[in-house]
mmCIF file of C-alpha atoms in Angstrom:
data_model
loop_
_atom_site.group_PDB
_atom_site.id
_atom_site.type_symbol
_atom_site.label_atom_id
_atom_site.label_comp_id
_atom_site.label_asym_id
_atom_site.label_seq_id
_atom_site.Cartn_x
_atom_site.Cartn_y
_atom_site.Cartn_z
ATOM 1 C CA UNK A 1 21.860 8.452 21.790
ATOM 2 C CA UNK A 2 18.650 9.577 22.978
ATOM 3 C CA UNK A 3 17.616 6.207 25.001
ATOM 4 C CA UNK A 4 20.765 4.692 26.685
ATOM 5 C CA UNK A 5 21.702 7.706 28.449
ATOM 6 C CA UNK A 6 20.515 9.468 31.787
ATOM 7 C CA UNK A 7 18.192 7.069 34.211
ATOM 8 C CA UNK A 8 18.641 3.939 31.934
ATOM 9 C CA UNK A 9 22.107 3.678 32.821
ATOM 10 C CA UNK A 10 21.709 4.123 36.256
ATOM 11 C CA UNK A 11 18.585 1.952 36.297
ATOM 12 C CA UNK A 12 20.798 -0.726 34.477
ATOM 13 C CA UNK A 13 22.997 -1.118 37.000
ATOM 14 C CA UNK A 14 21.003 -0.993 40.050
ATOM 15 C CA UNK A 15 19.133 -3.545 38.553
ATOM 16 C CA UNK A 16 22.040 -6.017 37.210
ATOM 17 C CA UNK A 17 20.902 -5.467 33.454
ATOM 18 C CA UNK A 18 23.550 -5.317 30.886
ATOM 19 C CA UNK A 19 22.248 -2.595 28.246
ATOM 20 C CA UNK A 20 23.285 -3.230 24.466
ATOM 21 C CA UNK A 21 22.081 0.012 22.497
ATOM 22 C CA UNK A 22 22.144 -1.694 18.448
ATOM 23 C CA UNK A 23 22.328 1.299 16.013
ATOM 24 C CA UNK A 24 20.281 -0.614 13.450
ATOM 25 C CA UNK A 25 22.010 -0.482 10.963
ATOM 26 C CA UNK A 26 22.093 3.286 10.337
ATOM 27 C CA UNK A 27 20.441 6.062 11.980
ATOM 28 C CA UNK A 28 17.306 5.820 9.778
ATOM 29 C CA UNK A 29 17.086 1.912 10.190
ATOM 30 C CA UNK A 30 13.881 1.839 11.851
ATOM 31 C CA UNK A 31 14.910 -1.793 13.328
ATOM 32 C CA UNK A 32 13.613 -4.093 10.887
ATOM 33 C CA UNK A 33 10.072 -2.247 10.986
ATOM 34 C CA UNK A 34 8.419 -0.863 8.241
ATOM 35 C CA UNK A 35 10.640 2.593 6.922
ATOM 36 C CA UNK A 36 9.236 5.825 6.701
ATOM 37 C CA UNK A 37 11.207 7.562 4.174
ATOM 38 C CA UNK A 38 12.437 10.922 5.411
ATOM 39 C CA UNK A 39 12.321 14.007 3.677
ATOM 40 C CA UNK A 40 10.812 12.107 0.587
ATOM 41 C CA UNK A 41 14.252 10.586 -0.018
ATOM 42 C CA UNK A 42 14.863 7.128 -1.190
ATOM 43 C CA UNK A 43 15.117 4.220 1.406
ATOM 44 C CA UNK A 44 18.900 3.666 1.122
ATOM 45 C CA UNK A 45 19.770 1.000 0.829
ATOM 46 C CA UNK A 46 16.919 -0.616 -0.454
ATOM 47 C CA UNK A 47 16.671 -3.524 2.211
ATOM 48 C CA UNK A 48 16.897 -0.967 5.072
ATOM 49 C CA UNK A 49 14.963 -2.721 7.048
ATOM 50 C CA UNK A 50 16.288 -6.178 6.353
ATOM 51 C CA UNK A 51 19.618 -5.097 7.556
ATOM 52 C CA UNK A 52 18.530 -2.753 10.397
ATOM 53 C CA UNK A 53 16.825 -6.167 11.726
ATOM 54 C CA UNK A 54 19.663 -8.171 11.656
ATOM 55 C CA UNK A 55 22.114 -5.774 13.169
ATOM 56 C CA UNK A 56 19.640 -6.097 16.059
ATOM 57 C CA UNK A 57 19.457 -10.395 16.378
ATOM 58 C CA UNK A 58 23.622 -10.308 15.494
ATOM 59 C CA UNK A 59 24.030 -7.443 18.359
ATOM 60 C CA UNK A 60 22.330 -9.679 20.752
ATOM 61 C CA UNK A 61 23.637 -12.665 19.717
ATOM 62 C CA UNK A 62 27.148 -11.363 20.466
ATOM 63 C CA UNK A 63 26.138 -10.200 24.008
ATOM 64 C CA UNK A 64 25.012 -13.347 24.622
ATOM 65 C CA UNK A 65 27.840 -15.175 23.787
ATOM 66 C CA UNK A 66 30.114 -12.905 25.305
ATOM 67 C CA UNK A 67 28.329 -12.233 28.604
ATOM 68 C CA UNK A 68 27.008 -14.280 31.300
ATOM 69 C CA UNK A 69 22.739 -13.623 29.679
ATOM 70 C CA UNK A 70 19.761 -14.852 31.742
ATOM 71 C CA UNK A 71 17.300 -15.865 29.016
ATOM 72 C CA UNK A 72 14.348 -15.317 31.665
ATOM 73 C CA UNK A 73 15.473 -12.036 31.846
ATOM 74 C CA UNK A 74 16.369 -10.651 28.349
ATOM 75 C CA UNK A 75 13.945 -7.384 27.302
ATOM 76 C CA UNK A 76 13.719 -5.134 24.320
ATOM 77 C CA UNK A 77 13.564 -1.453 24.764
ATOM 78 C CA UNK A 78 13.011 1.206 22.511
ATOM 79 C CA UNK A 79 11.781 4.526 21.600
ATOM 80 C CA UNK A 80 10.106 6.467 18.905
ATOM 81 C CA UNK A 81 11.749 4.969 15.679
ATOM 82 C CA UNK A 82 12.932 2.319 18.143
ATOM 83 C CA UNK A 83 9.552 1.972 19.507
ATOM 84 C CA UNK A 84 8.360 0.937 16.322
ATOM 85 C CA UNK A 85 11.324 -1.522 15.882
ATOM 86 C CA UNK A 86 10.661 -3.043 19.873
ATOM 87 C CA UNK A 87 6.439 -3.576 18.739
ATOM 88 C CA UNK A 88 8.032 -5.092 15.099
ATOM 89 C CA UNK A 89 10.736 -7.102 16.709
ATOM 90 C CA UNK A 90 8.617 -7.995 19.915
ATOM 91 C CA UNK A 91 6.165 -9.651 17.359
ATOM 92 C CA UNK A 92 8.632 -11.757 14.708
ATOM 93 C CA UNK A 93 11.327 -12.755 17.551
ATOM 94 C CA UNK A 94 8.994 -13.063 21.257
ATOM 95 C CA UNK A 95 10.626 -16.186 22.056
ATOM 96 C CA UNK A 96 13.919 -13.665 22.452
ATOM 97 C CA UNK A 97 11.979 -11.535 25.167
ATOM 98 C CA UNK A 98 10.684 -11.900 28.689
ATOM 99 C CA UNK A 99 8.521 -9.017 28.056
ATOM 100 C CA UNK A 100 9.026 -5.507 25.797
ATOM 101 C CA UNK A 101 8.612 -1.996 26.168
ATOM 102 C CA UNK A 102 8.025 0.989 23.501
ATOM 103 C CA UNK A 103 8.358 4.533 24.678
ATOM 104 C CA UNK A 104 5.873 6.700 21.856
ATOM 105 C CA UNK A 105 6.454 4.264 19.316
ATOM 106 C CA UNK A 106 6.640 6.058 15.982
ATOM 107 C CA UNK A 107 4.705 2.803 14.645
ATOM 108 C CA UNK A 108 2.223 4.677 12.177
ATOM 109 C CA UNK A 109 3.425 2.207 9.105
ATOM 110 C CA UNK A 110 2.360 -0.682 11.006
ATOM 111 C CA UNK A 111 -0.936 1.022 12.483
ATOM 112 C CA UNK A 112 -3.441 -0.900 9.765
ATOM 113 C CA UNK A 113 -1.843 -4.388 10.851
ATOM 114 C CA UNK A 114 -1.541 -3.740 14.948
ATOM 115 C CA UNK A 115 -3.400 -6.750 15.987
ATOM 116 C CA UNK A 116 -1.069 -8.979 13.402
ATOM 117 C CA UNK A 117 1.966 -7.325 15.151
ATOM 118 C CA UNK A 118 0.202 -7.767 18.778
ATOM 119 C CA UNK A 119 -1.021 -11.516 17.872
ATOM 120 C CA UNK A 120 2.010 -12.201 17.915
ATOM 121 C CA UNK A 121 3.006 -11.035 20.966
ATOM 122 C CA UNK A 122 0.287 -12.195 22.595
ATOM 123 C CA UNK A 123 0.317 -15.768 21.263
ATOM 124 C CA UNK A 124 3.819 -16.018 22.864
ATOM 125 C CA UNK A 125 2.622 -14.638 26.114
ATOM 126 C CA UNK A 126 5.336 -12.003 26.478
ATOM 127 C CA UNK A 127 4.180 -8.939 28.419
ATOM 128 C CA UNK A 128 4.370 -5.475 26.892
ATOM 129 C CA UNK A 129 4.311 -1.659 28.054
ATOM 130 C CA UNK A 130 3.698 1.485 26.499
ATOM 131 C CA UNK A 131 5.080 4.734 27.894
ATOM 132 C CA UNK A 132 3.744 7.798 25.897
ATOM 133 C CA UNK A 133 3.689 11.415 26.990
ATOM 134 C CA UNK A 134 0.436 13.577 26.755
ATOM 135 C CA UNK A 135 2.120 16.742 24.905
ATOM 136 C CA UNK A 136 4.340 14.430 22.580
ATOM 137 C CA UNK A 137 4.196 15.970 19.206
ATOM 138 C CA UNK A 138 6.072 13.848 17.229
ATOM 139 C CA UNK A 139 3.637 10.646 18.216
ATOM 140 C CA UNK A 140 0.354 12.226 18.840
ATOM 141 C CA UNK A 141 -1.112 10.087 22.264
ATOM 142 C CA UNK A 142 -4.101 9.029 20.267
ATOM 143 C CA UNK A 143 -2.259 7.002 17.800
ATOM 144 C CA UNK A 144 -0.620 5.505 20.263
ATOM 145 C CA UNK A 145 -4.027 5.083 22.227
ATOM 146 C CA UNK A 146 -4.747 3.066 19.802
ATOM 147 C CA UNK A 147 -2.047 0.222 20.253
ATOM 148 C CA UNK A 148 -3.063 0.090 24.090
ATOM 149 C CA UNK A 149 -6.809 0.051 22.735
ATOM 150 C CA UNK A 150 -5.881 -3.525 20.651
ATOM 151 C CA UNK A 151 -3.467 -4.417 23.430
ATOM 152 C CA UNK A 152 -7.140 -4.516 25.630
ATOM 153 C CA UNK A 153 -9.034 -6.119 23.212
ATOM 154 C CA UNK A 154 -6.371 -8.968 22.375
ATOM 155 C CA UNK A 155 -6.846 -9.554 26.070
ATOM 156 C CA UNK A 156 -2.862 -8.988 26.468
ATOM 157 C CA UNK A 157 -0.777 -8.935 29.244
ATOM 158 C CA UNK A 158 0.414 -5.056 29.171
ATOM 159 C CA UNK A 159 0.427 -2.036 30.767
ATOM 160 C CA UNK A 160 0.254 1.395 29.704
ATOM 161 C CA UNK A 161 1.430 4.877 31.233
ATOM 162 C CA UNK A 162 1.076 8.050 30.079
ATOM 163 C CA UNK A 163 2.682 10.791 31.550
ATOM 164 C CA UNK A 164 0.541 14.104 30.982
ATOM 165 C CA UNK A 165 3.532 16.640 30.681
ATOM 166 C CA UNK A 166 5.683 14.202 28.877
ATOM 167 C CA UNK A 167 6.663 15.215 25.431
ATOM 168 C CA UNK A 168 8.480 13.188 22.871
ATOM 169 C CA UNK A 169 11.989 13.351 24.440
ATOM 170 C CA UNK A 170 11.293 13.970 28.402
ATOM 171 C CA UNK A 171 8.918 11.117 28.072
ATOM 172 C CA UNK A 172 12.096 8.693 28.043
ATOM 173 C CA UNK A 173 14.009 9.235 31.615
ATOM 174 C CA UNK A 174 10.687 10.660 33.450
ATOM 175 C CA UNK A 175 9.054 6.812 32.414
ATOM 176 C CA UNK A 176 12.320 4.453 33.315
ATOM 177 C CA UNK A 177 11.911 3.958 36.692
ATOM 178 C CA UNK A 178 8.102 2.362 35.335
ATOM 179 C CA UNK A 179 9.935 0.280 32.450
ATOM 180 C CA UNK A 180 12.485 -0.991 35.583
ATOM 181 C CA UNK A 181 10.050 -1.648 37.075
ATOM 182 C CA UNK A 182 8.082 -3.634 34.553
ATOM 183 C CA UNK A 183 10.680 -5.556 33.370
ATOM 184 C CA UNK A 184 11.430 -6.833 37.494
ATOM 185 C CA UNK A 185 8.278 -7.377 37.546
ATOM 186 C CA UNK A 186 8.412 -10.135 34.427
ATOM 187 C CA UNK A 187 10.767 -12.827 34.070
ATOM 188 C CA UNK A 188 10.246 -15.442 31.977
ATOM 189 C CA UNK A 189 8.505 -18.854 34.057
ATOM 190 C CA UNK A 190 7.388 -15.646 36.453
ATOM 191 C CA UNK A 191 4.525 -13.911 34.952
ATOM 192 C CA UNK A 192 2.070 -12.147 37.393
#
């Protein structure tokens, strides 16, 4: 509810993009990434993250059989909890994305392996941004410093804003126009 809303939609269609918005699953489904358990309650179902991943891949798979997809130009988008899921996703399926972008990615279970997640990423040449705001503080800006800090050292293609009054929910229509922008900007065959 929080991401396809506002300037995405309108961004969407000046643009030509078709937006899918996958629940994952349910609300807590973190998108196939690693779950942080909520409240100290159980992960339920077990294989939350199992399912929350294929609801993604099955969500896409129907757009793309029901709409009229360029493959050069097919992103993932996501933020906080969906952040995490666009950096997880972005790494196991890059050969789905012309390039991804993670608005304060609530990745901190996958912090320890970032450069895995990154290699990935990188190995398949797909570009990646990071929009974080300064007072978010849900995701802190250094942690996510710290994915832009690999991103550098990987020698990625990527770019990184942060806005300095962005918090953890303003952050997401103040930094679409950039993601828009981003994602024109990389095509698949058309990297700068």
């Amino acid at each position: 509810n929080f991401l396809v809303r506002d300037r995405l939609v309108d961004l969407a269609e000046e643009g030509g993009y078709i937006v899918v918005g996958p629940l994952g699953y349910n609300v807590s489904g973190w998108y196939g990434s690693p779950v942080i358990a909520m409240g100290g309650r159980p992960v339920e179902p077990p294989n939350l993250a199992e399912l929350s991943e294929k609801d993604v891949l099955t969500v896409l798979d129907m757009v793309q059989k029901e709409f009229n997809i360029d493959d050069k130009r097919t992103y993932l988008l996501g933020h906080s909890m969906g952040g995490a899921g666009t950096l997880f996703l972005g790494s196991k399926y890059p050969s789905n994305w012309a390039a991804i972008a993670s608005i304060a990615p609530a990745a901190f279970m996958m912090q320890k392996n970032q450069k895995d997640y990154l290699g990935q990423i990188k190995n398949a040449n797909i570009p990646a941004m990071i929009v974080q705001g300064g007072k978010d503080n849900v995701v802190p800006p250094q942690n996510t410093r710290t994915w832009t800090d690999a991103m550098k050292e990987l020698g990625m293609k990527y770019e990184y804003v942060e806005l300095p009054e962005g918090d953890h929910g303003t952050v997401i229509s103040d930094g679409m126009p950039n993601i828009f922008k981003f994602f024109a900007d990389h095509s698949k065959g058309n990297l700068p």
